[in-house]
Amino acid sequence: MVGVQTLVFFHAHPDDEASQTSGTMSIAAALGHRVVTVFATNGEHGTVPADLASGESVADRRRAEAEAAARVIGTQRIAWLGYEDSGMTGWEQNNNQRSFVQATLDQAAGRLAAILDEEDADALIGYDWHGNYGHPDHIKVHQVTDRAVELAHRRPRVLEQTSNRDRATRLAPKARELGLDTDLDEWVGDDGLPIGLPETDLRWQVDVTGVIDRKRAALVAYASQSDTQWMLSLPEAALTLWLGTEHYREADRPGPMERAWPFVDS
């Protein structure tokens, strides 16, 4: 019998949860777990929608889209740490004193720890050391995750969302055949370093093909963003191949990687 758990998913920007963990989140919600999403930033430096209303900002739109995605996924609470988007590596916005990347570690981690305490969280899901693809805010998510669990009254399990680098290499020929026009076998991130982790560093591979319709719908909720528009333009088979599994590292439970559901009673 699986007990009800509270799972806190910590993401850098609105829409990151849709592409990276919405399958796991949807399954968890369907199983009766409490799913909470924490966003570090409002995503101010995403795509500027052509149909912004008078007085509406990009942050306003992305926050509204996050609420719509949450309804699809089954998320029960959204919390915001209140920082501004830091932009990509090397952008001038990296130096904005209100940006997430400029926040002191203990300040940001303290805000997250307060949410963990409010929720009495059983698990916190963040990112790997590289933030999966090197975005400054994603790397900061990893750092803040590690510090927040030290500050929380009760230490939750920590899982790190990432990509399976070896799987991407294996699937590259099939992906190109299906119309996924990207070099999965030469995958590098925002900072020029490889995306994801080798399979030997992973603990969990979660099959989310059974809820791929919800994952697609979560992406649809972020229709304003060019990244999600590109994902949604993929043939169904290519999108399922690429986004139909979600991978996690868990430092306290090293591999080998298990193709299984992570959140069961010990």
mmCIF file of C-alpha atoms in Angstrom:
data_model
loop_
_atom_site.group_PDB
_atom_site.id
_atom_site.type_symbol
_atom_site.label_atom_id
_atom_site.label_comp_id
_atom_site.label_asym_id
_atom_site.label_seq_id
_atom_site.Cartn_x
_atom_site.Cartn_y
_atom_site.Cartn_z
ATOM 1 C CA MET A 1 0.000 0.000 0.000
ATOM 2 C CA VAL A 2 1.478 3.352 -1.041
ATOM 3 C CA GLY A 3 0.948 6.129 1.485
ATOM 4 C CA VAL A 4 0.064 9.673 0.485
ATOM 5 C CA GLN A 5 3.160 11.821 0.155
ATOM 6 C CA THR A 6 3.785 15.511 -0.399
ATOM 7 C CA LEU A 7 6.086 16.068 -3.364
ATOM 8 C CA VAL A 8 7.536 19.535 -3.953
ATOM 9 C CA PHE A 9 8.823 20.179 -7.475
ATOM 10 C CA PHE A 10 11.204 23.144 -7.643
ATOM 11 C CA HIS A 11 11.571 24.770 -11.067
ATOM 12 C CA ALA A 12 13.379 27.810 -12.396
ATOM 13 C CA HIS A 13 10.722 29.230 -14.747
ATOM 14 C CA PRO A 14 7.079 28.680 -15.603
ATOM 15 C CA ASP A 15 7.000 26.002 -18.349
ATOM 16 C CA ASP A 16 10.048 24.091 -17.053
ATOM 17 C CA GLU A 17 7.728 21.774 -15.162
ATOM 18 C CA ALA A 18 5.684 21.082 -18.306
ATOM 19 C CA SER A 19 8.630 19.812 -20.330
ATOM 20 C CA GLN A 20 10.692 18.221 -17.549
ATOM 21 C CA THR A 21 8.535 16.701 -14.804
ATOM 22 C CA SER A 22 4.854 17.062 -15.702
ATOM 23 C CA GLY A 23 4.516 13.350 -16.446
ATOM 24 C CA THR A 24 5.778 12.363 -12.995
ATOM 25 C CA MET A 25 3.644 15.084 -11.435
ATOM 26 C CA SER A 26 0.510 13.909 -13.260
ATOM 27 C CA ILE A 27 1.041 10.305 -12.175
ATOM 28 C CA ALA A 28 1.660 11.401 -8.586
ATOM 29 C CA ALA A 29 -1.502 13.510 -8.532
ATOM 30 C CA ALA A 30 -3.548 10.642 -9.984
ATOM 31 C CA LEU A 31 -2.203 8.359 -7.235
ATOM 32 C CA GLY A 32 -3.434 10.794 -4.601
ATOM 33 C CA HIS A 33 -0.148 12.424 -3.642
ATOM 34 C CA ARG A 34 -0.045 16.141 -2.900
ATOM 35 C CA VAL A 35 1.855 17.861 -5.709
ATOM 36 C CA VAL A 36 3.334 21.312 -5.080
ATOM 37 C CA THR A 37 5.246 23.395 -7.617
ATOM 38 C CA VAL A 38 7.651 26.122 -6.558
ATOM 39 C CA PHE A 39 8.916 28.556 -9.180
ATOM 40 C CA ALA A 40 12.097 30.501 -8.505
ATOM 41 C CA THR A 41 11.272 33.209 -11.053
ATOM 42 C CA ASN A 42 8.399 34.644 -13.058
ATOM 43 C CA GLY A 43 10.118 33.975 -16.387
ATOM 44 C CA GLU A 44 10.333 37.647 -17.373
ATOM 45 C CA HIS A 45 12.810 36.995 -20.189
ATOM 46 C CA GLY A 46 10.829 34.375 -22.073
ATOM 47 C CA THR A 47 9.163 34.922 -25.431
ATOM 48 C CA VAL A 48 7.154 38.151 -25.606
ATOM 49 C CA PRO A 49 3.673 37.157 -26.853
ATOM 50 C CA ALA A 50 2.322 39.148 -29.781
ATOM 51 C CA ASP A 51 -1.090 39.349 -28.096
ATOM 52 C CA LEU A 52 -0.071 40.871 -24.752
ATOM 53 C CA ALA A 53 -2.954 42.974 -23.470
ATOM 54 C CA SER A 54 -2.515 46.565 -22.399
ATOM 55 C CA GLY A 55 -0.858 46.539 -18.995
ATOM 56 C CA GLU A 56 -0.065 42.807 -19.170
ATOM 57 C CA SER A 57 3.570 41.787 -18.746
ATOM 58 C CA VAL A 58 5.372 38.649 -19.858
ATOM 59 C CA ALA A 59 5.506 37.651 -16.179
ATOM 60 C CA ASP A 60 1.732 38.108 -15.881
ATOM 61 C CA ARG A 61 1.166 35.855 -18.879
ATOM 62 C CA ARG A 62 3.538 33.161 -17.710
ATOM 63 C CA ARG A 63 2.040 33.092 -14.226
ATOM 64 C CA ALA A 64 -1.421 32.688 -15.748
ATOM 65 C CA GLU A 65 -0.099 29.914 -17.974
ATOM 66 C CA ALA A 66 1.390 28.200 -14.910
ATOM 67 C CA GLU A 67 -2.051 28.166 -13.289
ATOM 68 C CA ALA A 68 -3.562 26.634 -16.434
ATOM 69 C CA ALA A 69 -0.848 23.973 -16.591
ATOM 70 C CA ALA A 70 -1.385 23.157 -12.914
ATOM 71 C CA ARG A 71 -5.050 22.407 -13.571
ATOM 72 C CA VAL A 72 -4.046 19.952 -16.297
ATOM 73 C CA ILE A 73 -1.358 18.263 -14.215
ATOM 74 C CA GLY A 74 -3.304 18.104 -10.961
ATOM 75 C CA THR A 75 -0.935 20.370 -9.021
ATOM 76 C CA GLN A 76 -2.521 21.412 -5.745
ATOM 77 C CA ARG A 77 -0.373 24.435 -4.903
ATOM 78 C CA ILE A 78 1.872 26.840 -6.777
ATOM 79 C CA ALA A 79 4.352 28.941 -4.801
ATOM 80 C CA TRP A 80 6.672 31.668 -6.087
ATOM 81 C CA LEU A 81 10.030 32.592 -4.558
ATOM 82 C CA GLY A 82 9.673 36.051 -6.098
ATOM 83 C CA TYR A 83 12.922 36.470 -8.036
ATOM 84 C CA GLU A 84 13.338 37.801 -11.557
ATOM 85 C CA ASP A 85 14.475 35.689 -14.490
ATOM 86 C CA SER A 86 18.272 35.893 -14.859
ATOM 87 C CA GLY A 87 18.355 35.292 -18.615
ATOM 88 C CA MET A 88 20.681 32.927 -20.449
ATOM 89 C CA THR A 89 24.415 32.555 -19.817
ATOM 90 C CA GLY A 90 26.235 35.810 -20.514
ATOM 91 C CA TRP A 91 23.143 38.027 -20.772
ATOM 92 C CA GLU A 92 23.285 41.410 -19.046
ATOM 93 C CA GLN A 93 20.277 40.327 -16.966
ATOM 94 C CA ASN A 94 22.657 37.978 -15.100
ATOM 95 C CA ASN A 95 23.786 41.089 -13.215
ATOM 96 C CA ASN A 96 20.318 42.258 -12.198
ATOM 97 C CA GLN A 97 20.325 42.462 -8.406
ATOM 98 C CA ARG A 98 16.697 41.261 -8.309
ATOM 99 C CA SER A 99 17.489 38.184 -10.395
ATOM 100 C CA PHE A 100 17.504 34.696 -8.964
ATOM 101 C CA VAL A 101 21.144 34.115 -9.806
ATOM 102 C CA GLN A 102 22.134 37.178 -7.744
ATOM 103 C CA ALA A 103 20.137 36.143 -4.667
ATOM 104 C CA THR A 104 22.182 35.087 -1.666
ATOM 105 C CA LEU A 105 22.069 31.335 -1.193
ATOM 106 C CA ASP A 106 20.662 31.452 2.316
ATOM 107 C CA GLN A 107 17.974 33.970 1.398
ATOM 108 C CA ALA A 108 16.661 31.912 -1.511
ATOM 109 C CA ALA A 109 17.066 28.619 0.323
ATOM 110 C CA GLY A 110 15.314 30.072 3.363
ATOM 111 C CA ARG A 111 12.277 30.929 1.243
ATOM 112 C CA LEU A 112 12.186 27.414 -0.165
ATOM 113 C CA ALA A 113 12.765 25.815 3.255
ATOM 114 C CA ALA A 114 9.789 27.746 4.634
ATOM 115 C CA ILE A 115 7.586 26.133 1.972
ATOM 116 C CA LEU A 116 9.033 22.706 2.724
ATOM 117 C CA ASP A 117 8.161 23.242 6.383
ATOM 118 C CA GLU A 118 4.642 24.477 5.605
ATOM 119 C CA GLU A 119 4.057 21.389 3.503
ATOM 120 C CA ASP A 120 5.974 18.950 5.729
ATOM 121 C CA ALA A 121 7.411 17.764 2.411
ATOM 122 C CA ASP A 122 8.360 14.135 1.904
ATOM 123 C CA ALA A 123 10.386 14.801 -1.252
ATOM 124 C CA LEU A 124 11.923 17.774 -3.021
ATOM 125 C CA ILE A 125 12.607 17.467 -6.723
ATOM 126 C CA GLY A 126 15.177 19.898 -8.130
ATOM 127 C CA TYR A 127 17.816 19.737 -10.883
ATOM 128 C CA ASP A 128 21.223 18.133 -11.337
ATOM 129 C CA TRP A 129 24.433 20.093 -10.682
ATOM 130 C CA HIS A 130 24.401 21.508 -14.214
ATOM 131 C CA GLY A 131 20.741 22.446 -14.137
ATOM 132 C CA ASN A 132 20.354 19.872 -16.914
ATOM 133 C CA TYR A 133 21.507 22.310 -19.603
ATOM 134 C CA GLY A 134 23.545 25.049 -17.971
ATOM 135 C CA HIS A 135 21.047 27.904 -17.639
ATOM 136 C CA PRO A 136 22.185 30.094 -14.709
ATOM 137 C CA ASP A 137 18.783 29.891 -12.999
ATOM 138 C CA HIS A 138 18.733 26.105 -13.354
ATOM 139 C CA ILE A 139 22.175 25.761 -11.792
ATOM 140 C CA LYS A 140 20.984 28.024 -8.979
ATOM 141 C CA VAL A 141 17.957 25.738 -8.451
ATOM 142 C CA HIS A 142 20.370 22.892 -7.718
ATOM 143 C CA GLN A 143 22.355 24.980 -5.250
ATOM 144 C CA VAL A 144 19.255 26.308 -3.493
ATOM 145 C CA THR A 145 17.751 22.817 -3.301
ATOM 146 C CA ASP A 146 20.796 21.458 -1.492
ATOM 147 C CA ARG A 147 20.846 24.324 0.990
ATOM 148 C CA ALA A 148 17.088 24.357 1.590
ATOM 149 C CA VAL A 149 17.037 20.739 2.777
ATOM 150 C CA GLU A 150 19.720 21.659 5.315
ATOM 151 C CA LEU A 151 17.563 24.520 6.603
ATOM 152 C CA ALA A 152 14.241 22.645 6.668
ATOM 153 C CA HIS A 153 12.998 21.258 9.976
ATOM 154 C CA ARG A 154 12.571 17.794 8.435
ATOM 155 C CA ARG A 155 14.886 16.692 5.660
ATOM 156 C CA PRO A 156 12.932 15.456 2.624
ATOM 157 C CA ARG A 157 14.223 13.035 0.038
ATOM 158 C CA VAL A 158 15.986 14.897 -2.765
ATOM 159 C CA LEU A 159 15.679 13.865 -6.396
ATOM 160 C CA GLU A 160 17.412 15.706 -9.225
ATOM 161 C CA GLN A 161 15.655 15.953 -12.567
ATOM 162 C CA THR A 162 18.014 15.458 -15.478
ATOM 163 C CA SER A 163 18.338 13.959 -18.943
ATOM 164 C CA ASN A 164 19.726 10.529 -19.749
ATOM 165 C CA ARG A 165 22.673 11.407 -21.969
ATOM 166 C CA ASP A 166 23.343 7.821 -23.042
ATOM 167 C CA ARG A 167 19.715 7.232 -23.978
ATOM 168 C CA ALA A 168 19.742 10.405 -26.083
ATOM 169 C CA THR A 169 22.776 9.108 -27.969
ATOM 170 C CA ARG A 170 21.181 5.709 -28.520
ATOM 171 C CA LEU A 171 17.939 7.224 -29.752
ATOM 172 C CA ALA A 172 19.460 9.911 -31.987
ATOM 173 C CA PRO A 173 19.088 7.967 -35.279
ATOM 174 C CA LYS A 174 15.476 7.015 -34.487
ATOM 175 C CA ALA A 175 14.687 10.569 -33.393
ATOM 176 C CA ARG A 176 15.933 11.989 -36.699
ATOM 177 C CA GLU A 177 13.926 9.362 -38.557
ATOM 178 C CA LEU A 178 10.793 10.525 -36.710
ATOM 179 C CA GLY A 179 11.411 14.174 -37.468
ATOM 180 C CA LEU A 180 13.169 15.378 -34.301
ATOM 181 C CA ASP A 181 15.598 17.751 -35.979
ATOM 182 C CA THR A 182 18.166 18.121 -33.209
ATOM 183 C CA ASP A 183 21.532 16.509 -32.554
ATOM 184 C CA LEU A 184 20.714 14.361 -29.519
ATOM 185 C CA ASP A 185 24.069 12.635 -29.911
ATOM 186 C CA GLU A 186 25.906 15.989 -29.761
ATOM 187 C CA TRP A 187 23.765 17.587 -27.068
ATOM 188 C CA VAL A 188 25.306 20.643 -25.392
ATOM 189 C CA GLY A 189 23.669 23.218 -23.202
ATOM 190 C CA ASP A 190 23.512 26.945 -22.641
ATOM 191 C CA ASP A 191 27.112 27.018 -21.415
ATOM 192 C CA GLY A 192 28.580 24.618 -23.987
ATOM 193 C CA LEU A 193 28.785 21.670 -21.589
ATOM 194 C CA PRO A 194 26.996 18.355 -22.220
ATOM 195 C CA ILE A 195 23.304 18.192 -21.349
ATOM 196 C CA GLY A 196 22.157 15.716 -18.711
ATOM 197 C CA LEU A 197 24.067 12.928 -16.990
ATOM 198 C CA PRO A 198 25.393 9.533 -18.051
ATOM 199 C CA GLU A 199 23.058 6.648 -17.297
ATOM 200 C CA THR A 200 25.409 5.300 -14.614
ATOM 201 C CA ASP A 201 24.719 8.421 -12.532
ATOM 202 C CA LEU A 202 20.939 8.017 -12.643
ATOM 203 C CA ARG A 203 18.626 6.266 -10.194
ATOM 204 C CA TRP A 204 15.117 6.495 -11.662
ATOM 205 C CA GLN A 205 13.621 6.289 -15.115
ATOM 206 C CA VAL A 206 9.897 7.010 -15.022
ATOM 207 C CA ASP A 207 7.756 5.916 -17.948
ATOM 208 C CA VAL A 208 5.225 8.686 -18.542
ATOM 209 C CA THR A 209 3.915 7.544 -21.916
ATOM 210 C CA GLY A 210 0.622 6.684 -20.218
ATOM 211 C CA VAL A 211 0.088 10.368 -19.412
ATOM 212 C CA ILE A 212 1.760 11.862 -22.477
ATOM 213 C CA ASP A 213 -1.560 13.501 -23.346
ATOM 214 C CA ARG A 214 -1.414 15.448 -20.074
ATOM 215 C CA LYS A 215 2.194 16.357 -20.691
ATOM 216 C CA ARG A 216 1.286 17.672 -24.125
ATOM 217 C CA ALA A 217 -1.663 19.579 -22.622
ATOM 218 C CA ALA A 218 0.648 21.132 -20.024
ATOM 219 C CA LEU A 219 2.885 22.301 -22.857
ATOM 220 C CA VAL A 220 -0.166 23.684 -24.683
ATOM 221 C CA ALA A 221 -0.907 25.786 -21.598
ATOM 222 C CA TYR A 222 2.360 27.623 -22.302
ATOM 223 C CA ALA A 223 1.415 28.488 -25.872
ATOM 224 C CA SER A 224 3.121 31.898 -25.664
ATOM 225 C CA GLN A 225 6.617 30.430 -25.418
ATOM 226 C CA SER A 226 8.731 29.589 -28.468
ATOM 227 C CA ASP A 227 10.331 26.541 -26.840
ATOM 228 C CA THR A 228 6.974 24.921 -26.176
ATOM 229 C CA GLN A 229 5.724 25.911 -29.612
ATOM 230 C CA TRP A 230 8.665 24.026 -31.107
ATOM 231 C CA MET A 231 8.016 20.946 -28.953
ATOM 232 C CA LEU A 232 4.347 20.946 -29.911
ATOM 233 C CA SER A 233 5.280 21.138 -33.588
ATOM 234 C CA LEU A 234 6.962 17.726 -33.371
ATOM 235 C CA PRO A 235 5.230 14.642 -34.761
ATOM 236 C CA GLU A 236 3.451 12.741 -31.989
ATOM 237 C CA ALA A 237 5.855 9.788 -32.222
ATOM 238 C CA ALA A 238 8.895 12.060 -31.900
ATOM 239 C CA LEU A 239 7.460 13.944 -28.923
ATOM 240 C CA THR A 240 6.600 10.682 -27.165
ATOM 241 C CA LEU A 241 10.055 9.222 -27.848
ATOM 242 C CA TRP A 242 11.746 12.329 -26.467
ATOM 243 C CA LEU A 243 9.444 13.296 -23.588
ATOM 244 C CA GLY A 244 7.895 9.930 -22.721
ATOM 245 C CA THR A 245 10.449 9.156 -20.019
ATOM 246 C CA GLU A 246 11.648 11.337 -17.152
ATOM 247 C CA HIS A 247 14.940 10.748 -15.368
ATOM 248 C CA TYR A 248 16.179 11.501 -11.869
ATOM 249 C CA ARG A 249 19.380 11.240 -9.901
ATOM 250 C CA GLU A 250 19.125 10.533 -6.170
ATOM 251 C CA ALA A 251 22.420 10.952 -4.345
ATOM 252 C CA ASP A 252 21.230 9.057 -1.260
ATOM 253 C CA ARG A 253 20.152 6.099 -3.402
ATOM 254 C CA PRO A 254 22.829 5.545 -6.034
ATOM 255 C CA GLY A 255 22.250 3.384 -9.117
ATOM 256 C CA PRO A 256 22.014 1.248 -11.038
ATOM 257 C CA MET A 257 19.165 3.043 -12.752
ATOM 258 C CA GLU A 258 15.775 1.457 -12.105
ATOM 259 C CA ARG A 259 12.836 1.775 -14.476
ATOM 260 C CA ALA A 260 10.288 2.199 -11.714
ATOM 261 C CA TRP A 261 8.074 4.587 -9.784
ATOM 262 C CA PRO A 262 10.220 6.354 -7.149
ATOM 263 C CA PHE A 263 7.595 7.341 -4.591
ATOM 264 C CA VAL A 264 6.633 4.185 -2.742
ATOM 265 C CA ASP A 265 6.779 3.450 0.955
ATOM 266 C CA SER A 266 10.165 2.189 2.077
#
